[in-house]
Coordinates of N, CA and C in Angstrom, one line a residue:
Chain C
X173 N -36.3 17.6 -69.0 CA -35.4 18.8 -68.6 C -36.4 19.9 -68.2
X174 N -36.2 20.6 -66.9 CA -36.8 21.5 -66.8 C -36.5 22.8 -67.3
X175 N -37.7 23.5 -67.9 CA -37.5 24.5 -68.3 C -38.3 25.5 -68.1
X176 N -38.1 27.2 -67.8 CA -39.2 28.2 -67.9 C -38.5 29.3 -69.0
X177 N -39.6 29.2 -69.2 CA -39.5 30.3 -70.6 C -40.6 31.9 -70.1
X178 N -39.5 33.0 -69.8 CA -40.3 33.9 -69.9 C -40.5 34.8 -70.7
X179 N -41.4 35.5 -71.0 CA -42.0 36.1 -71.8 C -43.0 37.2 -71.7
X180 N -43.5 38.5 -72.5 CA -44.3 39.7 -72.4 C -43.1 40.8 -71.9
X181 N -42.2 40.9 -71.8 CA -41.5 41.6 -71.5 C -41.8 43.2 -72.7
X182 N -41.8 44.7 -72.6 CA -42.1 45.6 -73.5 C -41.7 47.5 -72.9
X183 N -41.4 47.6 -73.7 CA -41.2 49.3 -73.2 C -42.7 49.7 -73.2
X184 N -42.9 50.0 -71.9 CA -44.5 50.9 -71.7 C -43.9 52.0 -71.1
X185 N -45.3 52.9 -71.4 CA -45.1 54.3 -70.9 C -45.3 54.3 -69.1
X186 N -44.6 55.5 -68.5 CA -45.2 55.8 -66.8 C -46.6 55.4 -66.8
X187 N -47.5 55.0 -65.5 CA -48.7 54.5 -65.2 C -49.4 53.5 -66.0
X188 N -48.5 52.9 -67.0 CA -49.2 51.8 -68.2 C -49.5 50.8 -67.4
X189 N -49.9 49.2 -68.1 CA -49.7 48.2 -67.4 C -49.3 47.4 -68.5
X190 N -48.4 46.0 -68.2 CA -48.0 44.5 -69.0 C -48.4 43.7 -68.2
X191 N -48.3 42.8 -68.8 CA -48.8 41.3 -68.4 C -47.2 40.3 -68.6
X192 N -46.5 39.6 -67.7 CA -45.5 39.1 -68.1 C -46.3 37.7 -67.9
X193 N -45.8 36.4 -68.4 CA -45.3 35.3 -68.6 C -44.8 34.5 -68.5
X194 N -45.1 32.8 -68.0 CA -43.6 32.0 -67.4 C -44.5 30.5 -68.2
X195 N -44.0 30.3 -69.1 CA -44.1 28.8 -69.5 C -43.4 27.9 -68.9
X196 N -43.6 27.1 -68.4 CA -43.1 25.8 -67.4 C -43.5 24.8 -68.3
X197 N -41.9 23.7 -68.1 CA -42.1 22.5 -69.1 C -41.3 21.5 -68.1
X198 N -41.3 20.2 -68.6 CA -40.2 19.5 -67.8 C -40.5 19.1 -66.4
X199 N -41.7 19.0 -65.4 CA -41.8 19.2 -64.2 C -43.5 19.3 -64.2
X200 N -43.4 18.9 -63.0 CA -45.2 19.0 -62.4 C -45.5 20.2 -61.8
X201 N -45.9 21.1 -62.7 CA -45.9 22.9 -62.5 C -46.6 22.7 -61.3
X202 N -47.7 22.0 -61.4 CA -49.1 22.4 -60.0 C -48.4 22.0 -58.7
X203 N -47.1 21.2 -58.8 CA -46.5 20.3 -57.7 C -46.0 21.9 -56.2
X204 N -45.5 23.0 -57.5 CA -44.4 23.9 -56.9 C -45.1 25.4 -56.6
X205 N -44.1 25.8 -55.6 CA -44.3 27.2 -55.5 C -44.1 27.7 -56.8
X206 N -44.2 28.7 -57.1 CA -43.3 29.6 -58.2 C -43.3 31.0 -57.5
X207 N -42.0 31.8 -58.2 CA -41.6 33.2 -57.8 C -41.4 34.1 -58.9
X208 N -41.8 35.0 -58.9 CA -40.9 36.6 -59.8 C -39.8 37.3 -58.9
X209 N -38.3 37.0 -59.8 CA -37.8 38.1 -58.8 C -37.1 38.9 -60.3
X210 N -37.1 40.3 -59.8 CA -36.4 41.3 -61.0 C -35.2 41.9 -60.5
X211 N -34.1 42.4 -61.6 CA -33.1 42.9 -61.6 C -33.2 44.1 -62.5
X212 N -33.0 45.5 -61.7 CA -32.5 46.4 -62.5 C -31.4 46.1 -63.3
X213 N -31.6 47.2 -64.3 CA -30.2 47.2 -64.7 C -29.3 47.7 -64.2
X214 N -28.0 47.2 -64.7 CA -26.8 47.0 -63.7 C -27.0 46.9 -62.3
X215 N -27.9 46.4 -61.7 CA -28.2 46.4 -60.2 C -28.5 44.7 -59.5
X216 N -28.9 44.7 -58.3 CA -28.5 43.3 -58.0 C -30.3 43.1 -58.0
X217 N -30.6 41.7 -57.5 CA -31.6 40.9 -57.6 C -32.7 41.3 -56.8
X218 N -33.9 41.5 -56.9 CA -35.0 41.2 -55.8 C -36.1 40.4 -56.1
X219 N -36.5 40.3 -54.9 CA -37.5 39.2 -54.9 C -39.1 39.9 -54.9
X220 N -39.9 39.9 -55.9 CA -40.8 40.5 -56.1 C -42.3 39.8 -55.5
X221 N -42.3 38.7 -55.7 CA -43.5 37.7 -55.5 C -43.2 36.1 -55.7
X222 N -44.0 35.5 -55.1 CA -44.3 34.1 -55.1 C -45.9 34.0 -55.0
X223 N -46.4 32.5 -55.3 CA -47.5 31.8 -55.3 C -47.7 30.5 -54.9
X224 N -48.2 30.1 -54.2 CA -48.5 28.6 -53.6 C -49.0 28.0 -54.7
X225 N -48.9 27.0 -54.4 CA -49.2 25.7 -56.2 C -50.6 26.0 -56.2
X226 N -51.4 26.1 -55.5 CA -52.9 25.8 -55.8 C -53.6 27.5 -56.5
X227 N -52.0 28.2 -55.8 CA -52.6 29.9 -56.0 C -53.8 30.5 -54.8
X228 N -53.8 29.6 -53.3 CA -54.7 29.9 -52.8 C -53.5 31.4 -51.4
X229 N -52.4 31.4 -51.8 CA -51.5 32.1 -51.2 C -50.7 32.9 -52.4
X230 N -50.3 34.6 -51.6 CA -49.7 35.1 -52.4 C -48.9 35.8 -51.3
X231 N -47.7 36.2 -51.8 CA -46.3 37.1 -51.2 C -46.1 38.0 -51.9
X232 N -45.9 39.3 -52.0 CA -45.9 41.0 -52.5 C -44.4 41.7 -51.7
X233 N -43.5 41.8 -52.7 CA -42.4 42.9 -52.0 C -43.4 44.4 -51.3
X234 N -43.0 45.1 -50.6 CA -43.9 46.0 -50.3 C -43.8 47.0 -51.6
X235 N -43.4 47.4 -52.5 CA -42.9 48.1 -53.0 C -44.1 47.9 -54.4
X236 N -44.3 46.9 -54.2 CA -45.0 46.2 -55.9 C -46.8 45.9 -55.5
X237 N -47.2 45.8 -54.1 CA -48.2 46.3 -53.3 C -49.4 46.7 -54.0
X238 N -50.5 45.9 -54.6 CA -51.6 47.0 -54.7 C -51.4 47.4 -56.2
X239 N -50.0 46.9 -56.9 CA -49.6 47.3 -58.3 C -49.8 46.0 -59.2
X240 N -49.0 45.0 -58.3 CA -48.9 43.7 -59.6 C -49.8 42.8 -59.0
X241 N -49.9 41.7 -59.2 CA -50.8 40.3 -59.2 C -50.2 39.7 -59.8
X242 N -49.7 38.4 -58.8 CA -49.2 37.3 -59.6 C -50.3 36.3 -59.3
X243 N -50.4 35.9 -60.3 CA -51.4 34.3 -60.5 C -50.6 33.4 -61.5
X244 N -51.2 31.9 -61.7 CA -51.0 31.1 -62.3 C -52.3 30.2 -62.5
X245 N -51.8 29.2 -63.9 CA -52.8 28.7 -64.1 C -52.0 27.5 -64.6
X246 N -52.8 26.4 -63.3 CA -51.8 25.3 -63.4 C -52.2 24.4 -64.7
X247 N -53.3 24.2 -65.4 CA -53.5 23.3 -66.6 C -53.0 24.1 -67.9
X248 N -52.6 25.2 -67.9 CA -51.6 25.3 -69.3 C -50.4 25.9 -68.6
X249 N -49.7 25.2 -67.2 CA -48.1 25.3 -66.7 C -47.8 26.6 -66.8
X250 N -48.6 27.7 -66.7 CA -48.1 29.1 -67.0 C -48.1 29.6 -65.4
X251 N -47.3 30.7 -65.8 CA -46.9 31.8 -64.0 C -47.3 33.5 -64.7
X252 N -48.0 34.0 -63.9 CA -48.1 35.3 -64.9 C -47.9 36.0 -63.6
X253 N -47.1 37.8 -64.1 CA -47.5 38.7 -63.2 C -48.2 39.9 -63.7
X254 N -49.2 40.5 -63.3 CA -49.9 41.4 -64.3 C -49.6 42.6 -63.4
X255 N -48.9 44.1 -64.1 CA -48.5 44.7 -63.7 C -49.4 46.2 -64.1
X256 N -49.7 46.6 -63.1 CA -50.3 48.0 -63.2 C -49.5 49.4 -62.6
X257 N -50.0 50.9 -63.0 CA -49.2 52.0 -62.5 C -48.1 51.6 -62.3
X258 N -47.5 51.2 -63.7 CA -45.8 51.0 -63.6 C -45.2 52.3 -63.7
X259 N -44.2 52.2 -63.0 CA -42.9 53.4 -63.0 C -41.6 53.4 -63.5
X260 N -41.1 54.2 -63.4 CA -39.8 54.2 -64.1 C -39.1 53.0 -63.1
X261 N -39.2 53.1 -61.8 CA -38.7 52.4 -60.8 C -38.8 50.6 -60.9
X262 N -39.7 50.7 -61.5 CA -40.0 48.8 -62.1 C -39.0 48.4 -63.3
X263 N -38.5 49.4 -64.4 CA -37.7 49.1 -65.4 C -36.7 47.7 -64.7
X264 N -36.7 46.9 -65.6 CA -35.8 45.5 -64.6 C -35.9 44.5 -65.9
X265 N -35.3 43.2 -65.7 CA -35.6 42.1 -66.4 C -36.0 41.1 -65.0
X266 N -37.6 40.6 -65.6 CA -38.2 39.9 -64.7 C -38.0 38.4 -64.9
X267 N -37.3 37.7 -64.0 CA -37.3 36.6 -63.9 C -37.8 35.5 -63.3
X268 N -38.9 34.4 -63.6 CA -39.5 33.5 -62.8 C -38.8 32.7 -62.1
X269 N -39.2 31.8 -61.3 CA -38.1 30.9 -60.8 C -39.1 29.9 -59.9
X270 N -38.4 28.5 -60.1 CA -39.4 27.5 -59.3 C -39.0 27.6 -58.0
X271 N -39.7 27.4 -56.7 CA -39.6 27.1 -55.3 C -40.1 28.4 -54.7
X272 N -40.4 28.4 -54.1 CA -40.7 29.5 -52.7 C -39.8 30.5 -52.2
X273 N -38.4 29.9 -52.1 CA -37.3 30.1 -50.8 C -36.0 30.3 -51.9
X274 N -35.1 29.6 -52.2 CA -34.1 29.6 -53.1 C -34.5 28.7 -54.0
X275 N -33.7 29.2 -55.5 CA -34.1 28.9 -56.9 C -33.0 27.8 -57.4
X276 N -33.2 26.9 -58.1 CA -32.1 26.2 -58.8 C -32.4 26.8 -60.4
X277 N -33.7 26.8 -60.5 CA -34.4 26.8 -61.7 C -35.1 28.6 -62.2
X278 N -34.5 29.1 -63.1 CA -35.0 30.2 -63.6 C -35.1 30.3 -65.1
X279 N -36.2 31.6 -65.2 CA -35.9 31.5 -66.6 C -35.5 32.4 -67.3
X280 N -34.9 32.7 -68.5 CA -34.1 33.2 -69.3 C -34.3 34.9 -68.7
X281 N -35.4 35.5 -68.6 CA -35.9 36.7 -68.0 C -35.9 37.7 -69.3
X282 N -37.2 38.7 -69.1 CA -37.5 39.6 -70.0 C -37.4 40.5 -69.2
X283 N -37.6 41.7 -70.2 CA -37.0 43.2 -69.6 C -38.4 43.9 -70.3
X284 N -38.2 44.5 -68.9 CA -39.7 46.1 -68.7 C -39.4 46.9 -68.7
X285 N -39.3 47.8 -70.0 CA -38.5 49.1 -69.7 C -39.9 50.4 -69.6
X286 N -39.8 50.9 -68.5 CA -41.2 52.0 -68.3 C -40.4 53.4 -68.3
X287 N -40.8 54.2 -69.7 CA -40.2 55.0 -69.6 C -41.2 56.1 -71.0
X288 N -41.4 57.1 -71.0 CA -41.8 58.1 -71.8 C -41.2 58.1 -73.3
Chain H
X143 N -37.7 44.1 -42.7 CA -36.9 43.8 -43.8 C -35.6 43.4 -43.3
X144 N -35.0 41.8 -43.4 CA -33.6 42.0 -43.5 C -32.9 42.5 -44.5
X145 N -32.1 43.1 -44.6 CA -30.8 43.7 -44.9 C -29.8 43.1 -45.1
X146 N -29.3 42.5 -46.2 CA -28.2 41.8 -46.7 C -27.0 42.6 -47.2
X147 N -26.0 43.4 -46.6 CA -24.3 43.4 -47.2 C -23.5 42.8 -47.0
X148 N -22.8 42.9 -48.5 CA -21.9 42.0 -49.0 C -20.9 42.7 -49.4
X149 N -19.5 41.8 -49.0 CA -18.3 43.2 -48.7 C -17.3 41.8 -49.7
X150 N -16.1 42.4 -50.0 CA -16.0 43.7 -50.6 C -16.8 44.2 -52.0
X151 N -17.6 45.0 -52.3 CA -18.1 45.1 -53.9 C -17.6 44.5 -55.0
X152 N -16.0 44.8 -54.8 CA -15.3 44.3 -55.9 C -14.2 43.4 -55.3
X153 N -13.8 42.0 -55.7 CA -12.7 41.3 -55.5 C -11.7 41.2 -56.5
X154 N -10.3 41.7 -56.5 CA -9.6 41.4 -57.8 C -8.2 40.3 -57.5
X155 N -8.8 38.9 -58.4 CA -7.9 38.0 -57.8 C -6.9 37.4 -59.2
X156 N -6.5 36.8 -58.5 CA -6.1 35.5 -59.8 C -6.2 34.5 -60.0
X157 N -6.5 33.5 -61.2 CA -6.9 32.0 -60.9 C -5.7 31.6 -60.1
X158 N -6.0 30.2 -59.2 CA -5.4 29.3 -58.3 C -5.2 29.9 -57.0
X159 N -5.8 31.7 -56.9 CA -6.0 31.9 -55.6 C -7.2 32.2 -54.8
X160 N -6.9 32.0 -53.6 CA -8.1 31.7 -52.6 C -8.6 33.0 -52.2
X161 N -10.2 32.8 -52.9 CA -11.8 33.9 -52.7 C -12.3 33.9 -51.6
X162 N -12.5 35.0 -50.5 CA -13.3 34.8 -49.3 C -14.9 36.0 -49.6
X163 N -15.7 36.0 -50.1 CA -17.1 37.0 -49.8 C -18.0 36.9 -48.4
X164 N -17.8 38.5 -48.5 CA -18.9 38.4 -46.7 C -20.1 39.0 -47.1
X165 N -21.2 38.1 -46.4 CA -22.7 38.5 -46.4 C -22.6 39.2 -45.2
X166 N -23.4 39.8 -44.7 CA -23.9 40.3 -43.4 C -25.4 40.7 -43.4
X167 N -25.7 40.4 -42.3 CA -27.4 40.3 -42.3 C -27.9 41.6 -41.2
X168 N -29.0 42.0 -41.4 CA -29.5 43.4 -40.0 C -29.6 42.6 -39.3
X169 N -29.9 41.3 -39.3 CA -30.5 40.8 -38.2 C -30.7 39.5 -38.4
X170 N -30.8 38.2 -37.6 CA -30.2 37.1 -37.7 C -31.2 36.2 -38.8
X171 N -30.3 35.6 -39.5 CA -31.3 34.8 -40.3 C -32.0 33.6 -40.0
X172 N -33.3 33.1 -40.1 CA -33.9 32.3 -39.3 C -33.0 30.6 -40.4
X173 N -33.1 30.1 -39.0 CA -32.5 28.4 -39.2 C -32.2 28.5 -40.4
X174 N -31.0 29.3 -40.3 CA -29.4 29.1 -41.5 C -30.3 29.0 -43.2
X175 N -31.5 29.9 -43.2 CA -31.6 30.0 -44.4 C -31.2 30.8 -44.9
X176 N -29.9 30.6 -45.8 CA -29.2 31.4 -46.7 C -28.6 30.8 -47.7
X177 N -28.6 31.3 -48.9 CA -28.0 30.6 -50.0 C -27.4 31.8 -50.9
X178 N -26.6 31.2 -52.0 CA -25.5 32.1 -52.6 C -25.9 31.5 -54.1
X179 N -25.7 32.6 -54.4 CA -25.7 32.7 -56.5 C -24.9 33.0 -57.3
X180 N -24.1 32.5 -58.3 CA -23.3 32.7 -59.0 C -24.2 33.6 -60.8
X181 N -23.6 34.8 -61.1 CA -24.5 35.5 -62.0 C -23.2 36.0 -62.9
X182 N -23.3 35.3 -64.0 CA -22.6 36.2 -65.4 C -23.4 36.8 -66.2
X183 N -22.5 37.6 -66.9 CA -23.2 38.9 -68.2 C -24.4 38.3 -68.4
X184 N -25.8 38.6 -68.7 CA -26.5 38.3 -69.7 C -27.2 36.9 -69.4
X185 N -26.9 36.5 -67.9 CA -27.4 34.8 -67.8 C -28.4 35.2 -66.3
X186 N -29.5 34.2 -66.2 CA -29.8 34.2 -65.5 C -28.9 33.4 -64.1
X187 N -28.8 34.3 -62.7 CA -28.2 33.6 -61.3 C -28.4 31.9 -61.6
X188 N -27.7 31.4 -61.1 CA -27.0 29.9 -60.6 C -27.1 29.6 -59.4
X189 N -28.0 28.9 -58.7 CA -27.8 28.5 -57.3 C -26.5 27.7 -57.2
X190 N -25.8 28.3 -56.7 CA -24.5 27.1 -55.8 C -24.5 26.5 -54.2
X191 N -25.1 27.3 -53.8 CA -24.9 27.2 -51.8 C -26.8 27.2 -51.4
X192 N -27.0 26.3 -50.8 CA -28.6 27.0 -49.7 C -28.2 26.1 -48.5
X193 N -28.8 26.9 -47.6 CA -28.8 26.3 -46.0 C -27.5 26.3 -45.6
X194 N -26.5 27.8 -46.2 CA -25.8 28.1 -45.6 C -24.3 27.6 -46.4
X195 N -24.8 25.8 -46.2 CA -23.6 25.7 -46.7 C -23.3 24.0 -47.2
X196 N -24.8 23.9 -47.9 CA -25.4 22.6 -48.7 C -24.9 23.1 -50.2
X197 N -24.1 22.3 -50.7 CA -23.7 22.1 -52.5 C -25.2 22.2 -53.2
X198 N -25.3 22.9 -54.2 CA -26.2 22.6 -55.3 C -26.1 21.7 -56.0
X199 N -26.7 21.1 -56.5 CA -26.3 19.8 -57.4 C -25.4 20.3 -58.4
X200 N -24.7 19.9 -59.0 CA -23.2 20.4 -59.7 C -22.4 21.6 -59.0
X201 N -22.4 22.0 -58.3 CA -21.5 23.1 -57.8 C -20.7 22.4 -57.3
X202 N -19.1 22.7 -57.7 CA -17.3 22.0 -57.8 C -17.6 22.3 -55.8
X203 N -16.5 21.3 -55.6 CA -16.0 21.3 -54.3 C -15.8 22.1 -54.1
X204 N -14.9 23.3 -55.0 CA -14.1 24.4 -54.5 C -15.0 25.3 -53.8
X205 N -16.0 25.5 -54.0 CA -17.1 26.6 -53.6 C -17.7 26.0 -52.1
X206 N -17.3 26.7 -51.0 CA -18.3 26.1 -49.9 C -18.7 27.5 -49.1
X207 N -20.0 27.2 -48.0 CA -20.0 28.3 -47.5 C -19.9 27.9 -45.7
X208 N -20.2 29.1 -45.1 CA -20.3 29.0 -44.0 C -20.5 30.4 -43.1
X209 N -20.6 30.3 -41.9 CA -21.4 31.1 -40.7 C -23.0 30.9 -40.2
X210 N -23.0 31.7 -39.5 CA -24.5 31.4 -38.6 C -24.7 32.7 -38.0
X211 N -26.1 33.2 -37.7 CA -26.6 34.0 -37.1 C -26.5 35.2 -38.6
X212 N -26.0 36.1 -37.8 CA -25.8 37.5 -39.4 C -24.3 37.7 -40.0
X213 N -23.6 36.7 -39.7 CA -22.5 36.4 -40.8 C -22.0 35.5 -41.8
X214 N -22.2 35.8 -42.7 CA -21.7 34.6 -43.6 C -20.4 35.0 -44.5
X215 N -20.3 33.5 -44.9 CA -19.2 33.7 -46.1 C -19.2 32.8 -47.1
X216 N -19.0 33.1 -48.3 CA -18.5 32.1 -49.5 C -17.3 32.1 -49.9
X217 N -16.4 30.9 -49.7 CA -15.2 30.5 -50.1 C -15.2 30.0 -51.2
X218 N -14.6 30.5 -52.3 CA -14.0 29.6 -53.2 C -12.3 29.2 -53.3
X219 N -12.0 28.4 -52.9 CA -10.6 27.8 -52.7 C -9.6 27.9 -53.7
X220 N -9.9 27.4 -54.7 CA -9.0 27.9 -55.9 C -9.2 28.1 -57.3
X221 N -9.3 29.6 -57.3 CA -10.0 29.8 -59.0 C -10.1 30.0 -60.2
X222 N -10.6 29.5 -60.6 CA -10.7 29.0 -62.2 C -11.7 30.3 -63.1
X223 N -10.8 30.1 -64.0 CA -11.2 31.2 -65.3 C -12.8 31.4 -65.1
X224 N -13.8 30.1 -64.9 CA -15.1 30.3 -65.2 C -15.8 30.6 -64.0
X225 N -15.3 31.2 -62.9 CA -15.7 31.3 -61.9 C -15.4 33.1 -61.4
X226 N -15.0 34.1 -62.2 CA -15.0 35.1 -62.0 C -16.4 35.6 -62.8
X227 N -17.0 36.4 -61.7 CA -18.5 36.5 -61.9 C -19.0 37.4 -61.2
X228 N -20.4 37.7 -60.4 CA -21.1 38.2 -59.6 C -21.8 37.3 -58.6
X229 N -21.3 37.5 -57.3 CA -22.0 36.6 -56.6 C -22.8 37.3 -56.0
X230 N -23.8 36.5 -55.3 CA -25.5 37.1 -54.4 C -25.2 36.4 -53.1
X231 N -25.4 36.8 -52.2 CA -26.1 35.8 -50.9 C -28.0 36.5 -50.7
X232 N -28.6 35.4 -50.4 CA -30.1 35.9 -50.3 C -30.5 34.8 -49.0
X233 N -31.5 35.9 -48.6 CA -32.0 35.2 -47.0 C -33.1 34.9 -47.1
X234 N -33.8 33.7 -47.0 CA -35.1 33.4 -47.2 C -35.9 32.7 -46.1
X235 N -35.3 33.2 -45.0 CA -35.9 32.6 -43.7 C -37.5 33.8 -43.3
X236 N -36.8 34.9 -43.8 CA -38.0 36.1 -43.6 C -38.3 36.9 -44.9
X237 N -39.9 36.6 -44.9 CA -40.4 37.7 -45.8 C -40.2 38.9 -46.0
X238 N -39.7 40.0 -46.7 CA -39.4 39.5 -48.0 C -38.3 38.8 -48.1
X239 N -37.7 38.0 -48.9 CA -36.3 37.4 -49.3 C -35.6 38.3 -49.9
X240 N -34.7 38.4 -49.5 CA -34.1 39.7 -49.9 C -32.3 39.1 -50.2
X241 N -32.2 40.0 -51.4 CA -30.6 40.0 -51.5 C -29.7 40.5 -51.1
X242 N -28.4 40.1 -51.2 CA -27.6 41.2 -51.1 C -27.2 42.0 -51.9
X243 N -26.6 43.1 -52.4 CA -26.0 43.8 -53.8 C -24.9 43.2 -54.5
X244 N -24.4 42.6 -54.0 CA -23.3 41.2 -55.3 C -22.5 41.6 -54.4
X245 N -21.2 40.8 -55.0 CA -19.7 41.0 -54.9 C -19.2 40.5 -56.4
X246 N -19.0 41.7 -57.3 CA -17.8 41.1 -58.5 C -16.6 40.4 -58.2
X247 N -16.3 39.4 -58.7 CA -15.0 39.1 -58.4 C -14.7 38.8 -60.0
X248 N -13.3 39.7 -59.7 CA -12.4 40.2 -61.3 C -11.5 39.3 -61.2
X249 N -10.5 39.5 -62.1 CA -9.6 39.0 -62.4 C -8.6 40.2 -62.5

């Protein structure tokens, strides 16, 4: 069964940084793209970032630019996004998700709350 | 950036009657990459629809989609209690992949 478990989710303060989390089980993690997409609260979905299976490619909303880094590390099946000069504007529940393009597979999603 | 709306915001129906949602795109979506998401309280989105208007694995017949170029729609035919929810259409033919803002459909 496939499964992602995400994780690191935390209330930081304005310009902090977290580190989020995607445990991948169930599936040949190194096989797939992986993505982060987040949802504010009460708001609808975006698509934040993706990674090529080998991690030799990356995709950045313009918005997240220069702030986050998504990497992975295919021998312990993890997806990470490491988040710098967070803003109130990032508060969301981040959600990973396997493929590139459209998702079948996501996971449960943690919440970033950046706020004073 | 394409630009995804989705009309009406809110749908208020009743089970056994017939759901129509419109996507609209800025600008045309490349080789009919679009797909639709089904999102309740508290759960992560449900792929139901990609490539416009290909079933997800378990998504009911009732649910199909269709259009081309910058219009779409998701039909659901006749509705059932578990199917009042928030729907997405998302375009993934151009970077960024972008959503649309939902459509609730109430009861």
């Amino acid at each position: 069964e496939v499964q992602l478990v995400d994780s690191g989710g935390d209330l930081v303060q304005p310009g902090g940084s977290l580190t989020l989390s995607c445990a991948a089980s169930g599936f040949t993690f190194s096989a797939y793209w992986m993505t982060w997409v987040r949802q504010a609260p009460g708001k609808g979905l975006e698509w934040v970032a993706n990674i090529k299976q080998d991690g030799s490619e990356k995709y950045y909303v313009d918005s997240v630019k220069g702030r986050f880094t998504i990497s992975r590390d295919n021998g312990k099946n993890s997806l990470y996004l490491q988040m710098n000069s967070l803003r109130a504007e990032d508060t969301a529940v981040y959600y990973c998700a396997r493929g590139p393009l459209y998702h079948v597979y996501w996971g449960q999603g943690t919440l970033v709350t950046v706020s004073s | 950036e394409i630009v995804l709306t989705q009309s009406p915001g809110t749908l208020s129906l009743s089970p056994g009657e017939r759901a129509t949602l419109s996507c609209r795109a800025s600008q045309s979506v490349r080789s009919s990459y679009l797909a639709w998401y089904q999102q309740k309280p508290g759960q992560a989105p449900r792929l139901l629809i990609y490539g416009v208007s290909s079933g997800a694995t378990g998504t009911p017949d009732r649910f199909s989609g269709g259009g081309s170029g910058t219009d779409f729609t998701l039909t659901i035919s006749r509705l059932e209690p578990e199917d009042f929810a928030v729907y997405y259409c998302q375009q993934y033919g151009s970077s960024p992949y972008t959503f649309g803002q939902g459509t609730k459909l109430e009861i």
